[in-house]
Coordinates of C-alpha atoms and ligand atoms in Angstrom, one line a residue:
X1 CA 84.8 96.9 89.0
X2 CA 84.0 94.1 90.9
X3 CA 80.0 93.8 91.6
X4 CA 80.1 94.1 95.2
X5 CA 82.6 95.4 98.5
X6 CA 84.2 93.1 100.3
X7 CA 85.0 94.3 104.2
X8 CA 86.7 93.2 107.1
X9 CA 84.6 94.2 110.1
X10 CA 85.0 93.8 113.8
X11 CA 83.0 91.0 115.3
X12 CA 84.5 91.3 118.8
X13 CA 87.3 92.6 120.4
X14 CA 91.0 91.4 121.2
X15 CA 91.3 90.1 124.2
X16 CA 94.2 90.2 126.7
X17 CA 96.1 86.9 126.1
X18 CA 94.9 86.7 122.3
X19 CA 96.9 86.6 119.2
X20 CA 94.5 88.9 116.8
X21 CA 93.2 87.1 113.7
X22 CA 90.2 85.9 111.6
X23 CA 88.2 84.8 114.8
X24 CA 88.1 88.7 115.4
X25 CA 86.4 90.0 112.3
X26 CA 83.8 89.0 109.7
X27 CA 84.1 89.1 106.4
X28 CA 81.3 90.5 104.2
X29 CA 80.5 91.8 101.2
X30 CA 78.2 95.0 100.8
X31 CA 77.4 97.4 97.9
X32 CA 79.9 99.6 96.6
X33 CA 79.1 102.8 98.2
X34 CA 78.2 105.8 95.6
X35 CA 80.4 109.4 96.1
X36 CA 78.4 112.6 97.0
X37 CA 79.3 115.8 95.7
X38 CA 82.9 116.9 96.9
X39 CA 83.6 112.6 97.1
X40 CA 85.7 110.6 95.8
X41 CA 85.7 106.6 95.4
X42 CA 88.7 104.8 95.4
X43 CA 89.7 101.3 95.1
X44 CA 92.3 99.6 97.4
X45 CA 95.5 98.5 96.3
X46 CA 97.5 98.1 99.1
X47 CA 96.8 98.0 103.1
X48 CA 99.5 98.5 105.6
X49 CA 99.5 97.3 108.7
X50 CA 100.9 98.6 112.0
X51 CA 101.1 97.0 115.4
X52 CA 98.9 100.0 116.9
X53 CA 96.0 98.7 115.1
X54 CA 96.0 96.1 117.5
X55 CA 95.0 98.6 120.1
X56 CA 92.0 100.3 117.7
X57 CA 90.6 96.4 118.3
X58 CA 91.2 95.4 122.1
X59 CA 90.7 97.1 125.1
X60 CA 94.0 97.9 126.3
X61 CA 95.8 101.0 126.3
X62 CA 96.4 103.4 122.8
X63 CA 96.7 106.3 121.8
X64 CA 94.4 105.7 119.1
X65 CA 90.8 105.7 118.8
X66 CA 88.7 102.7 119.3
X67 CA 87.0 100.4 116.5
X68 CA 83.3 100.0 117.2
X69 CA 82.0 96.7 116.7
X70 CA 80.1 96.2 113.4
X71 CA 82.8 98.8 111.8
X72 CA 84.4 98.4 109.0
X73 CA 88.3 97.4 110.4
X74 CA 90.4 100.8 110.0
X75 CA 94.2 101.0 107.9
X76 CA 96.2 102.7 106.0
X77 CA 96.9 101.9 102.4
X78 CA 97.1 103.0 98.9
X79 CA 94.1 103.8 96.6
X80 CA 92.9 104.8 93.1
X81 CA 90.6 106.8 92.3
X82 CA 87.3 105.4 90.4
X83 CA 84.9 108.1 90.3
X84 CA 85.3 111.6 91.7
X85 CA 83.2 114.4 92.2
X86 CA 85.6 116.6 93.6
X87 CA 87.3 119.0 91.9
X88 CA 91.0 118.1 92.5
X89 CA 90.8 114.4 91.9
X90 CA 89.7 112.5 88.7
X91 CA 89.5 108.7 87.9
X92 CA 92.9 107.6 87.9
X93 CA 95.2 109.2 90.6
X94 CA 96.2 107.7 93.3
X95 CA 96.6 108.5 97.0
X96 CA 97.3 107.3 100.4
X97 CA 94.1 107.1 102.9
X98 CA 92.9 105.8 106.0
X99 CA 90.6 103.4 103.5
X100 CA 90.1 100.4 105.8
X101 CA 90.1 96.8 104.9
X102 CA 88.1 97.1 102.2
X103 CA 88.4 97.2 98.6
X104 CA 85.9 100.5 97.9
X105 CA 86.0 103.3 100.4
X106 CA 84.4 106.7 100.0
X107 CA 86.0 109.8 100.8
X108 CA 85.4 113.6 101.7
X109 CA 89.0 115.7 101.3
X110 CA 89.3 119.1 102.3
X111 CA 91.6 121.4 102.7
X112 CA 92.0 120.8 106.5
X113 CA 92.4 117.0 105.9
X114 CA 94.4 116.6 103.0
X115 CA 98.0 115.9 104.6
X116 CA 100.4 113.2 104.3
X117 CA 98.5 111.3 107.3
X118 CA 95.3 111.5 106.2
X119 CA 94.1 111.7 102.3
X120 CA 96.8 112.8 100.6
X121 CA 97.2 112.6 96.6
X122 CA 100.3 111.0 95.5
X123 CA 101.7 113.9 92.8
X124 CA 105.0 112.1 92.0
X125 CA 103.9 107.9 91.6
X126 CA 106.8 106.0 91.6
X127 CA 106.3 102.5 91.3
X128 CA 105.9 99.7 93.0
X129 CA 103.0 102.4 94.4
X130 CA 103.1 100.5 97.9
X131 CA 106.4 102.5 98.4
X132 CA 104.6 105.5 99.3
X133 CA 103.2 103.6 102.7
X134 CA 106.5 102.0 102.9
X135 CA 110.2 103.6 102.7
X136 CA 108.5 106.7 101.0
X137 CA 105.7 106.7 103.4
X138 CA 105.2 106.5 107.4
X139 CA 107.6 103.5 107.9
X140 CA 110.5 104.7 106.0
X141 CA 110.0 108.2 107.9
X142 CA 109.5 106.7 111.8
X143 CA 112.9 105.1 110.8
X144 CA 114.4 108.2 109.3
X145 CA 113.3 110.9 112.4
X146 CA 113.9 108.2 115.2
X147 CA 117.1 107.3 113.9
X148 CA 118.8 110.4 113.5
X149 CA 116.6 113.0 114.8
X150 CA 115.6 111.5 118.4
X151 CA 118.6 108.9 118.6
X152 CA 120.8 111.6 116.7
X153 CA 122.9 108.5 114.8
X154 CA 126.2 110.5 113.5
X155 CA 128.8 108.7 111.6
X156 CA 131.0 106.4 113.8
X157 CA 128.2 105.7 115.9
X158 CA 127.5 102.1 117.1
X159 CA 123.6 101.7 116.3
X160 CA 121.9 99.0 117.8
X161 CA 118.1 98.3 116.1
X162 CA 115.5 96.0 117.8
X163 CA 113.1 93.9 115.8
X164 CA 115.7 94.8 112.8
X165 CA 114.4 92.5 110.5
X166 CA 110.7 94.1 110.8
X167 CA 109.7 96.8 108.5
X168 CA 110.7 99.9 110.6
X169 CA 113.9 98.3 111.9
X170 CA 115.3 97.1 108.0
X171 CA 114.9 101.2 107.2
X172 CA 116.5 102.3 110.5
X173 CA 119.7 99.6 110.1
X174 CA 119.8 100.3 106.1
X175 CA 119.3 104.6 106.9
X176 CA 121.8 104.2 110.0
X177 CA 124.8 102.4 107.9
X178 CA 124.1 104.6 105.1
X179 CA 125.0 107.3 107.9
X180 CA 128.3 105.5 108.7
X181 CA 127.1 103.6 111.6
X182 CA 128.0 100.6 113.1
X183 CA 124.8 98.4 113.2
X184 CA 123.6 95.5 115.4
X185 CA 120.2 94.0 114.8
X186 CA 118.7 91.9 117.0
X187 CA 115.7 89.6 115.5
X188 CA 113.9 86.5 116.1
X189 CA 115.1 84.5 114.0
X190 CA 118.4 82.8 112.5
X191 CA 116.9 83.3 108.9
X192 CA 116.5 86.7 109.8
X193 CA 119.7 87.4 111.2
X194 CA 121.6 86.4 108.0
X195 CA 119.1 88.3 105.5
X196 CA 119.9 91.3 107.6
X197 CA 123.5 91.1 107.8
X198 CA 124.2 89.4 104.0
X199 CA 121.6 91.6 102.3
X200 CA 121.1 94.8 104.3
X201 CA 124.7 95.2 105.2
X202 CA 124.3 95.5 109.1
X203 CA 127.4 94.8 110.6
X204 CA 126.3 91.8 113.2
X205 CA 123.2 90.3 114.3
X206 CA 121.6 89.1 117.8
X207 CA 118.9 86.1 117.6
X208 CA 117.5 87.4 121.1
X209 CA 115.8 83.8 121.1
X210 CA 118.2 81.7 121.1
X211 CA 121.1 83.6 122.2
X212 CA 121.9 85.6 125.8
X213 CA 121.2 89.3 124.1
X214 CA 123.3 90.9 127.5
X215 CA 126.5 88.6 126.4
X216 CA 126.3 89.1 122.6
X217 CA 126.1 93.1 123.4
X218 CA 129.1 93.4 125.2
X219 CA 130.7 91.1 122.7
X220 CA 129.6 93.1 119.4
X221 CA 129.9 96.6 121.1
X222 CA 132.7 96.5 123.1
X223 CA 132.6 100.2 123.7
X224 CA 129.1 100.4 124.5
X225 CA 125.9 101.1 122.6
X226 CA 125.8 105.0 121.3
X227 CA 122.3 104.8 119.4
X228 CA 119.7 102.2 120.3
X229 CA 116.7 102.4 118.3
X230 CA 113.8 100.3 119.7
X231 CA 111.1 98.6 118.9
X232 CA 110.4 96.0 121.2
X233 CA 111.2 97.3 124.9
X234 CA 110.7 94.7 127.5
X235 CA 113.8 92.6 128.0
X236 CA 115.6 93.5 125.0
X237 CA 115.7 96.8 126.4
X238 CA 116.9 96.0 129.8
X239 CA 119.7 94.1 128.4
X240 CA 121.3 97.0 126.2
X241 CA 120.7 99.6 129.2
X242 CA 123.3 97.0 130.4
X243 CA 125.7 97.9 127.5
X244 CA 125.7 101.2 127.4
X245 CA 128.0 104.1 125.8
X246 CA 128.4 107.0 128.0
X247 CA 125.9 110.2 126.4
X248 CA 124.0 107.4 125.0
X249 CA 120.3 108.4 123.2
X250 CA 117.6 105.8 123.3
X251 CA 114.9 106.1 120.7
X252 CA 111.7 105.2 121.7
X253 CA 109.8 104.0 118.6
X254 CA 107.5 100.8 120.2
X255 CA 107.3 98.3 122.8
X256 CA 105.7 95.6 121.0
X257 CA 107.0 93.0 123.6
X258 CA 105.2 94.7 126.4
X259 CA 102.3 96.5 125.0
X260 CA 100.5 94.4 122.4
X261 CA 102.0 90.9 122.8
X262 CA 100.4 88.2 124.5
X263 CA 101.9 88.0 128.2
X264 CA 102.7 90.0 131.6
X265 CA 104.3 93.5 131.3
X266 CA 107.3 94.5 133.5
X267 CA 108.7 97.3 134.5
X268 CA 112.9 98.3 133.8
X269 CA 114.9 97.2 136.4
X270 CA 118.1 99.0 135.4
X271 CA 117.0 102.4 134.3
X272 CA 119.5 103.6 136.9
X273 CA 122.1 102.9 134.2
X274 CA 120.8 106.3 132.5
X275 CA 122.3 108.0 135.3
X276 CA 125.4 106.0 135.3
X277 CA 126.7 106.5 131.7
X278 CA 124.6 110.2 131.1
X279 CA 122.0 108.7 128.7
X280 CA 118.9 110.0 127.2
X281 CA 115.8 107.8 126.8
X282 CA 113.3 109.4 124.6
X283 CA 109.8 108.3 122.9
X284 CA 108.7 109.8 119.4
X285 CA 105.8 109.7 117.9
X286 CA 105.7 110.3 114.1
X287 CA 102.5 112.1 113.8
X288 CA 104.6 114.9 115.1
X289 CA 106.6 115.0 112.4
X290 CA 104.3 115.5 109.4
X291 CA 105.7 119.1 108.9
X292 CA 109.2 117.6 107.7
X293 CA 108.1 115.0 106.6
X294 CA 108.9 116.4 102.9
X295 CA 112.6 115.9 104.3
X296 CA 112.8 112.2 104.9
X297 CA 110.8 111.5 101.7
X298 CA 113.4 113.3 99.2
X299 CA 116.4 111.5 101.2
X300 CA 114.8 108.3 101.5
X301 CA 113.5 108.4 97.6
X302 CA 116.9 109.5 96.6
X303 CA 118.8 106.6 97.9
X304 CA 116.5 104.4 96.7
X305 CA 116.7 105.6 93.4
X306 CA 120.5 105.3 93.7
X307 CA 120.3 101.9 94.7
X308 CA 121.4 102.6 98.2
X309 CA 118.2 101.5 100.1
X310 CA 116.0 98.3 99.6
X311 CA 112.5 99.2 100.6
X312 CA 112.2 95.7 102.2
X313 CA 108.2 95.3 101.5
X314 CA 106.8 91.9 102.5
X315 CA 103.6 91.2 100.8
X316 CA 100.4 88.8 101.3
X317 CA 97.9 88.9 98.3
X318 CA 94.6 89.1 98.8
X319 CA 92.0 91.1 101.1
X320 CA 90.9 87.8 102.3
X321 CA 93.8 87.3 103.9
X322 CA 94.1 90.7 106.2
X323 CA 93.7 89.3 109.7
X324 CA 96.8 87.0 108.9
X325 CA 98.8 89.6 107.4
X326 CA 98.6 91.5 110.4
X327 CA 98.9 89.0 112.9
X328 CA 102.6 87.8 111.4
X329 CA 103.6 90.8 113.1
X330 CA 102.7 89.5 116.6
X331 CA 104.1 86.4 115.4
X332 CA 107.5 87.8 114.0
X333 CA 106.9 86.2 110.9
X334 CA 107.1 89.3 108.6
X335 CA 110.4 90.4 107.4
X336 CA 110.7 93.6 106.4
X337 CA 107.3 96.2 106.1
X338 CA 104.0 94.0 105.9
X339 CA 101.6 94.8 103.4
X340 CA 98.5 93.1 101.6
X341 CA 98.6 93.7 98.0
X342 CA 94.6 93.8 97.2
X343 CA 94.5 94.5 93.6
X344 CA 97.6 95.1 91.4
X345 CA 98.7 98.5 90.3
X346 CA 97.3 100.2 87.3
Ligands
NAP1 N1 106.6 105.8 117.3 C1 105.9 105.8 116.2 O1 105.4 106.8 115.8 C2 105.6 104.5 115.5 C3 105.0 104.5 114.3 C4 104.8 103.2 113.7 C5 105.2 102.1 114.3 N2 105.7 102.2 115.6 C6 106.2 101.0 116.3 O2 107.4 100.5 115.6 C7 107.6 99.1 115.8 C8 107.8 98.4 114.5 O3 106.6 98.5 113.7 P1 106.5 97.7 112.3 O4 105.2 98.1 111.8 O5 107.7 98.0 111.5 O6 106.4 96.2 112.8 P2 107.5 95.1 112.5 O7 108.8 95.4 113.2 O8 107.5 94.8 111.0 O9 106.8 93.8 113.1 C9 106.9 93.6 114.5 C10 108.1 92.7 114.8 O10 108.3 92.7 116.2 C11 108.9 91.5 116.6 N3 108.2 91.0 117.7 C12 106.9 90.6 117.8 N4 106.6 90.3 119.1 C13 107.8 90.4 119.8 C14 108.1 90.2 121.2 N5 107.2 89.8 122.0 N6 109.4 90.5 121.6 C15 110.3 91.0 120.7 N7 110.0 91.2 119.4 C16 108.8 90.9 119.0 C17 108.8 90.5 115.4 O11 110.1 90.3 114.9 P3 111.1 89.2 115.5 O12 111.1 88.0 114.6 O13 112.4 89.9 115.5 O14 110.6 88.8 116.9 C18 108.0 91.3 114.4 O15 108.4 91.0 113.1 C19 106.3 98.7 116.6 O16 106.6 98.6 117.9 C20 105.3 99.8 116.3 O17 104.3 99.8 117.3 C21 106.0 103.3 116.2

């Protein structure tokens, strides 16, 4: 055990027109907190990251709570347990937890918080363990409900996914060609555009900063879009309501383009194209899905132990390193699901 806590806290909030990073957090190391009855301490091993924790830090828009300044800087990751005095855990297991960006955290389960989205012990460890905040965890199933729940992707389908070479979008183009889909990605980058069409399989790619995205749509998709699965909004959006299939469904998974990146917001021109080819536009949020969430696992898990799926993880090493590992998301240079590995496996 290492003598003291190291911890990311917030030193100021993000502003507007601010790429998030080091400048917003302080790094500093504290004792290693002691467990209560009923607690548990854990060590991290791996943090997530997610664009929405951009909004816990700045003073626009979320539907998350805020961070107070001072506080330790809140994430997702996976943990193992050091000393417990709770009844159902003991030195050893791991779990998934809101544990922050920190390598000790103390926590209180119960039976009221002990869900797949809050502290949940991980029963059937399969390793690398970061898979289960990756394809087995909340990325692999916002992919898996957005795709074919809310964009109902059936086989024959032409799929386009936005930001396809980030962590979401590699699941959704891998999940939708597993389904029989024709998949487009459209990326930022020509790098990314081959490793998602040579080694994920999609069947065409869109560098939507270099090339006209509206052009390349109606070149690759001749008959229209059927699925779009989005994750950036903003003009990428526009330009597919431009190509659309008629009784097309629009998934709704983020609008990092408009929402958390640095710039002016717009609204949609076109939506009137919804009307004109019959379309559905509709946001999810995978929160609401925690009750299936069983479901995506077991399909997800079993293509990946088939060899069908690549999880696609994307890993910086070291705590020290957090605020960048989260920031190459506003910069587009992750590919595949970021994560921060902060002490190996056991
Ligand atoms: N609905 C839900 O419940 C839910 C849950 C989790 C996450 N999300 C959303 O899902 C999306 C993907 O999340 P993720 O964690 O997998 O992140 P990610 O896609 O791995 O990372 C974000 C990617 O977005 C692209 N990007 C960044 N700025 C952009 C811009 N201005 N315009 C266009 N593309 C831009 C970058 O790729 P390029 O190189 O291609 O630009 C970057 O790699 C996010 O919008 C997130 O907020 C939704």
């Amino acid at each position: 055990m290492a003598e003291k806590n190291r911890q990311w806290c917030l030193k100021r909030r993000v502003e507007a027109s601010e790429l998030i990073g080091a400048q917003n957090f302080e790094f500093i190391e504290t004792d290693i907190p002691a467990p209560a009855d009923g607690q548990v301490l854990v060590r991290t091993l791996v943090l997530g990251t997610s664009p929405a924790q951009r909004g816990y830090v700045s003073d626009g828009r979320s539907m998350h709570e805020k961070l107070a300044v001072g506080a330790v800087m809140r994430g997702r990751g996976v943990a193992v347990v050091v000393e417990s005095k709770h009844a159902a855990f003991k030195p050893g297991d791991v779990l998934t937890a809101s544990v922050g960006w920190q390598d000790y955290s103390v926590h209180t389960p119960t039976e009221s918080n002990m869900s797949i989205f809050n502290i949940a012990k991980i029963t059937n460890a399969t390793k690398p363990l970061s898979l289960h905040i990756g394809l087995l965890g909340g990325a692999g199933a916002t992919a898996y409900f957005g795709l074919l729940d809310v964009g109902q992707a059936k086989a024959g389908d032409t799929v386009v996914v936005s930001a396809a070479a980030g962590g979401i979008g590699s699941l959704a183009g891998q999940i939708a060609k597993l389904n029989g889909c024709r998949v487009i990605g459209i990326c930022g980058s020509d790098a990314k555009a081959q490793w998602i069409t040579r080694d994920l399989k999609m069947d065409g790619a869109i560098n939507y900063k270099t090339e006209n995205v509206e052009a390349r749509l109606k070149e690759l998709c001749p008959q229209g879009v059927k699925v779009f699965f989005d994750n950036v909004g903003g003009a990428v959006l526009e330009a597919v309501l431009n190509n659309l299939a008629t009784r097309a469904r629009i998934a709704i998974c983020g609008f990092i383009s408009t929402d958390y990146a640095i710039g002016q917001q717009s609204g949609l021109a076109n939506y009137g194209n919804l009307v004109r080819n019959r379309a559905r536009i509709e946001g999810f949020y995978i929160f609401d899905y925690i009750p299936r969430f069983a479901e995506s696992e077991a399909k997800l898990r079993a293509w990946y132990e088939a060899g069908q799926i690549s999880s696609c993880e994307d890993f910086d090493d070291g705590l020290e390193r957090m605020p960048d590992t989260l920031a190459s998301l506003f910069k587009g240079t992750n590919q595949g699901v970021k994560m921060n590995r902060v002490a190996p496996d056991p």
